[in-house]
Structures are given as structure tokens and as C-alpha cells.
C-alpha positions as a Python dict, from the first residue, in 0.01 Angstrom:
ca = {
    (1, 'M'): (0, 0, 0),
    (2, 'N'): (289, 235, -85),
    (3, 'S'): (61, 477, -269),
    (4, 'A'): (-84, 580, 66),
    (5, 'K'): (-98, 947, 177),
    (6, 'I'): (79, 1034, 500),
    (7, 'L'): (47, 1346, 703),
    (8, 'V'): (346, 1446, 926),
    (9, 'V'): (273, 1681, 1214),
    (10, 'D'): (600, 1801, 1373),
    (11, 'D'): (715, 2145, 1474),
    (12, 'E'): (1086, 2074, 1426),
    (13, 'K'): (1160, 2144, 1053),
    (14, 'D'): (1465, 1913, 1042),
    (15, 'V'): (1268, 1627, 1184),
    (16, 'R'): (973, 1703, 954),
    (17, 'D'): (1186, 1717, 645),
    (18, 'Y'): (1366, 1391, 753),
    (19, 'L'): (1038, 1210, 784),
    (20, 'I'): (908, 1336, 459),
    (21, 'S'): (1227, 1234, 286),
    (22, 'V'): (1230, 879, 440),
    (23, 'L'): (872, 814, 353),
    (24, 'S'): (883, 968, 8),
    (25, 'D'): (1168, 732, -75),
    (26, 'E'): (928, 450, 11),
    (27, 'S'): (686, 592, -260),
    (28, 'F'): (442, 734, -9),
    (29, 'E'): (279, 1063, -81),
    (30, 'V'): (373, 1281, 219),
    (31, 'R'): (270, 1626, 344),
    (32, 'G'): (413, 1797, 649),
    (33, 'V'): (277, 2060, 881),
    (34, 'E'): (435, 2221, 1192),
    (35, 'D'): (132, 2213, 1419),
    (36, 'G'): (-223, 2072, 1445),
    (37, 'D'): (-423, 2371, 1541),
    (38, 'D'): (-622, 2349, 1214),
    (39, 'I'): (-595, 1967, 1185),
    (40, 'I'): (-952, 1914, 1061),
    (41, 'S'): (-901, 2172, 781),
    (42, 'V'): (-579, 1997, 688),
    (43, 'L'): (-740, 1657, 686),
    (44, 'S'): (-1022, 1787, 474),
    (45, 'G'): (-776, 1917, 215),
    (46, 'F'): (-526, 1634, 209),
    (47, 'A'): (-725, 1323, 317),
    (48, 'P'): (-435, 1114, 447),
    (49, 'N'): (-442, 746, 505),
    (50, 'I'): (-232, 776, 819),
    (51, 'I'): (-104, 1050, 1052),
    (52, 'L'): (245, 1066, 1210),
    (53, 'L'): (212, 1293, 1505),
    (54, 'D'): (463, 1454, 1746),
    (55, 'Y'): (363, 1463, 2116),
    (56, 'S'): (504, 1817, 2207),
    (57, 'L'): (373, 2076, 1973),
    (58, 'P'): (302, 2453, 1992),
    (59, 'G'): (-63, 2525, 2042),
    (60, 'K'): (-256, 2192, 2063),
    (61, 'S'): (-42, 1904, 2200),
    (62, 'G'): (-36, 1568, 2030),
    (63, 'V'): (-278, 1410, 2269),
    (64, 'E'): (-526, 1701, 2217),
    (65, 'I'): (-495, 1646, 1842),
    (66, 'I'): (-572, 1276, 1888),
    (67, 'R'): (-889, 1369, 2074),
    (68, 'V'): (-998, 1621, 1812),
    (69, 'V'): (-952, 1361, 1527),
    (70, 'R'): (-1116, 1075, 1717),
    (71, 'E'): (-1418, 1293, 1801),
    (72, 'N'): (-1474, 1391, 1429),
    (73, 'R'): (-1690, 1138, 1265),
    (74, 'N'): (-1538, 1210, 920),
    (75, 'F'): (-1181, 1135, 1028),
    (76, 'S'): (-1208, 925, 1348),
    (77, 'D'): (-1082, 606, 1182),
    (78, 'I'): (-766, 750, 1035),
    (79, 'P'): (-471, 563, 1198),
    (80, 'I'): (-237, 775, 1413),
    (81, 'I'): (126, 688, 1494),
    (82, 'M'): (287, 898, 1764),
    (83, 'V'): (649, 975, 1668),
    (84, 'T'): (817, 1152, 1963),
    (85, 'G'): (1113, 1170, 2194),
    (86, 'L'): (898, 1119, 2501),
    (87, 'D'): (965, 771, 2632),
    (88, 'G'): (776, 769, 2962),
    (89, 'E'): (499, 517, 3032),
    (90, 'E'): (260, 794, 3131),
    (91, 'E'): (291, 957, 2793),
    (92, 'K'): (259, 628, 2606),
    (93, 'V'): (-49, 525, 2798),
    (94, 'A'): (-224, 861, 2755),
    (95, 'A'): (-169, 855, 2379),
    (96, 'L'): (-280, 497, 2333),
    (97, 'E'): (-585, 533, 2562),
    (98, 'L'): (-696, 832, 2352),
    (99, 'G'): (-669, 636, 2029),
    (100, 'A'): (-313, 635, 1890),
    (101, 'D'): (-250, 312, 1700),
    (102, 'D'): (123, 293, 1760),
    (103, 'Y'): (397, 489, 1951),
    (104, 'V'): (747, 525, 1804),
    (105, 'V'): (1023, 681, 2010),
    (106, 'K'): (1300, 887, 1857),
    (107, 'P'): (1559, 811, 1748),
    (108, 'F'): (1447, 531, 1515),
    (109, 'S'): (1579, 381, 1196),
    (110, 'P'): (1412, 452, 861),
    (111, 'K'): (1345, 76, 811),
    (112, 'E'): (1169, 61, 1152),
    (113, 'L'): (953, 353, 1075),
    (114, 'S'): (857, 236, 732),
    (115, 'A'): (778, -108, 866),
    (116, 'R'): (552, 37, 1139),
    (117, 'V'): (373, 252, 886),
    (118, 'R'): (312, -40, 655),
    (119, 'A'): (200, -258, 946),
    (120, 'V'): (-62, -2, 1063),
    (121, 'L'): (-185, 50, 708),
    (122, 'R'): (-221, -329, 646),
    (123, 'R'): (-588, -409, 592),
    (124, 'V'): (-768, -679, 765),
    (125, 'P'): (-751, -984, 540),
    (126, 'A'): (-1045, -998, 308),
    (127, 'D'): (-1293, -1286, 324),
    (128, 'D'): (-1649, -1367, 235),
    (129, 'V'): (-1789, -1262, 575),
    (130, 'E'): (-1918, -899, 567),
    (131, 'R'): (-2059, -874, 916),
    (132, 'L'): (-1987, -1014, 1254),
    (133, 'E'): (-2267, -1004, 1516),
    (134, 'N'): (-2315, -1076, 1885),
    (135, 'G'): (-2657, -976, 2007),
    (136, 'D'): (-2692, -594, 1958),
    (137, 'L'): (-2321, -572, 1869),
    (138, 'V'): (-2263, -557, 1489),
    (139, 'V'): (-1926, -523, 1317),
    (140, 'D'): (-1946, -433, 948),
    (141, 'L'): (-1620, -544, 789),
    (142, 'R'): (-1669, -353, 458),
    (143, 'S'): (-1744, -10, 607),
    (144, 'H'): (-1533, -61, 919),
    (145, 'K'): (-1833, 44, 1131),
    (146, 'V'): (-1932, -94, 1474),
    (147, 'M'): (-2286, -48, 1588),
    (148, 'L'): (-2407, -113, 1943),
    (149, 'S'): (-2781, -114, 2006),
    (150, 'G'): (-2832, 92, 1683),
    (151, 'S'): (-2564, 355, 1769),
    (152, 'E'): (-2224, 383, 1607),
    (153, 'V'): (-1920, 308, 1829),
    (154, 'Y'): (-1603, 486, 1715),
    (155, 'L'): (-1302, 263, 1741),
    (156, 'T'): (-944, 318, 1638),
    (157, 'L'): (-810, 92, 1361),
    (158, 'T'): (-623, -114, 1623),
    (159, 'E'): (-930, -154, 1844),
    (160, 'F'): (-1141, -255, 1538),
    (161, 'R'): (-887, -522, 1444),
    (162, 'I'): (-873, -657, 1801),
    (163, 'L'): (-1256, -682, 1817),
    (164, 'T'): (-1279, -840, 1479),
    (165, 'E'): (-1026, -1101, 1568),
    (166, 'L'): (-1198, -1172, 1901),
    (167, 'L'): (-1533, -1215, 1732),
    (168, 'R'): (-1391, -1430, 1455),
    (169, 'Q'): (-1245, -1666, 1724),
    (170, 'K'): (-1531, -1638, 1966),
    (171, 'G'): (-1483, -1869, 2263),
    (172, 'K'): (-1106, -1927, 2195),
    (173, 'V'): (-823, -1784, 2390),
    (174, 'L'): (-609, -1544, 2188),
    (175, 'T'): (-257, -1492, 2316),
    (176, 'R'): (-102, -1153, 2324),
    (177, 'D'): (145, -1272, 2055),
    (178, 'R'): (-154, -1359, 1831),
    (179, 'L'): (-301, -1016, 1885),
    (180, 'R'): (33, -854, 1804),
    (181, 'E'): (39, -1035, 1476),
    (182, 'T'): (-326, -985, 1370),
    (183, 'A'): (-406, -641, 1521),
    (184, 'L'): (-68, -460, 1540),
    (185, 'G'): (109, -603, 1237),
    (186, 'N'): (352, -823, 1442),
    (187, 'L'): (519, -517, 1587),
    (188, 'N'): (756, -537, 1881),
    (189, 'V'): (502, -391, 2126),
    (190, 'T'): (476, -468, 2495),
    (191, 'D'): (206, -662, 2673),
    (192, 'R'): (117, -320, 2839),
    (193, 'T'): (35, -175, 2502),
    (194, 'I'): (-200, -462, 2419),
    (195, 'D'): (-364, -423, 2760),
    (196, 'V'): (-412, -45, 2708),
    (197, 'H'): (-587, -105, 2381),
    (198, 'M'): (-805, -373, 2528),
    (199, 'A'): (-905, -151, 2830),
    (200, 'S'): (-1008, 122, 2577),
    (201, 'L'): (-1199, -121, 2371),
    (202, 'R'): (-1383, -255, 2672),
    (203, 'K'): (-1476, 95, 2778),
    (204, 'K'): (-1630, 169, 2447),
    (205, 'L'): (-1829, -159, 2434),
    (206, 'A'): (-2025, -67, 2744),
    (207, 'Q'): (-2252, -361, 2834),
    (208, 'Y'): (-2052, -594, 2616),
    (209, 'A'): (-1729, -523, 2796),
    (210, 'P'): (-1762, -834, 3027),
    (211, 'S'): (-1772, -1047, 2717),
    (212, 'I'): (-1401, -980, 2667),
    (213, 'E'): (-1245, -1203, 2931),
    (214, 'T'): (-893, -1184, 3050),
    (215, 'V'): (-725, -1522, 3074),
    (216, 'R'): (-448, -1462, 3324),
    (217, 'G'): (-95, -1522, 3199),
    (218, 'V'): (-222, -1614, 2841),
    (219, 'G'): (-437, -1347, 2672),
    (220, 'Y'): (-799, -1272, 2602),
    (221, 'R'): (-1119, -1442, 2494),
    (222, 'Y'): (-1452, -1326, 2368),
    (223, 'S'): (-1709, -1522, 2573),
    (224, 'M'): (-1970, -1736, 2397),
    (225, 'N'): (-2226, -1629, 2658),
}
């Protein structure tokens, strides 16, 4: 999917230019901006397939921008990768809980960044099934929409992939390694990252949250009940 469009949001020109250069060399179409104060206007004009977002920005911070994007129904499903020098657990958890799909700490290699971008952009494997259902919970695989009791639930791309995999394998225990491969593109992410995505998903699923069971020391299972 190297024809994808990528928006880079970073206030440091050298970093922004470097990211644009690295990703352009991979045949992506890349645009860079120095802040996200007018992020919705930028998204409307450029329509990126993915956003690379710095944490510390003038004006709106990276986490504030995540919130703005996730609350806009036109752009809520655009994947977001945080690319930042902040390596603290608090920052990582805040970004992931608000809807970031990955978190890359500077410095990084061009190959690692490109691999992470491709992994996040990778589509859920196509099959003949168009909808997954469990009571009032409906997952439309073609439109990437999740409906709960008739109302749309806005999930990040990673949350959508996790829920889809759990419903496909209902009643079976999925290890964190399995979820890394299917939902996060086999990235070298920690168990904590998986758990944060799962906590956010449970919160959004409201009354269906108990259906996602934690199997201690192994992983997760979507209950048959």
C-alpha cells in the first residue's frame, strides 16, 4: 500500500523534513505541517491514510490532536502513530488510551519507521464474511463500522482489528502474541500496550465489555455467553 498518503505533524523542521524524505523514498505521498491547530481543515484538504504525530507541539499538544481527530466522525478512523522523543510510560498510556494506534520513540531507523507504517496500514484480510454479530453488537467489515444497540461506536483501527479477531475466534483464547500479529502487524510492542488497547475497547463496548475475558498469563477471549 505504498501509494498511501501520510500526514506528518512535527514542529521541528529538520525532523519533519527527515520524515518526509524517508517516507517519500518508500513511494508514499507525504505532506508535513508544523502544528495541528487546524488539523480538521488539513485533513479535509489532504485526506491522509495515516497521521504521524509528535507529542510536544506548539498550540494543541499531540494528545489533544488525537482527541480532536477521534471525536470527528469524518476522520475518526484514520490511523495515528505517535513519533516522539518522550519515552515515559505515562505519555505512552495517555496516547494509546486516547486512540493512537502505535507509539514510536525517537531516535529510530528508517526501516523501523517504514515497517511500522506499513503494518498499521495493512488491511484486515479480506474474506467472504461481511458482518460479525453478537446480540446488539454488529461489526461491518466492509465499512469498518461498529454498531451497538443501533448507535455507532467509534473505534481506532487497532481496536477494530482486536474486536474483529476476538469475534472471529469467539470462545477461543487469543494470546497476546496472536493479537500482536493480527491487530498490530506483528510489531515489537509490549504486553502493556496490548492491555491498554483492550481496556479502551472494553470501555467503548459498554454492556458488552464483560464478554471480553482476561485469561491470566495467556491473553484474552470473547465469551460465548
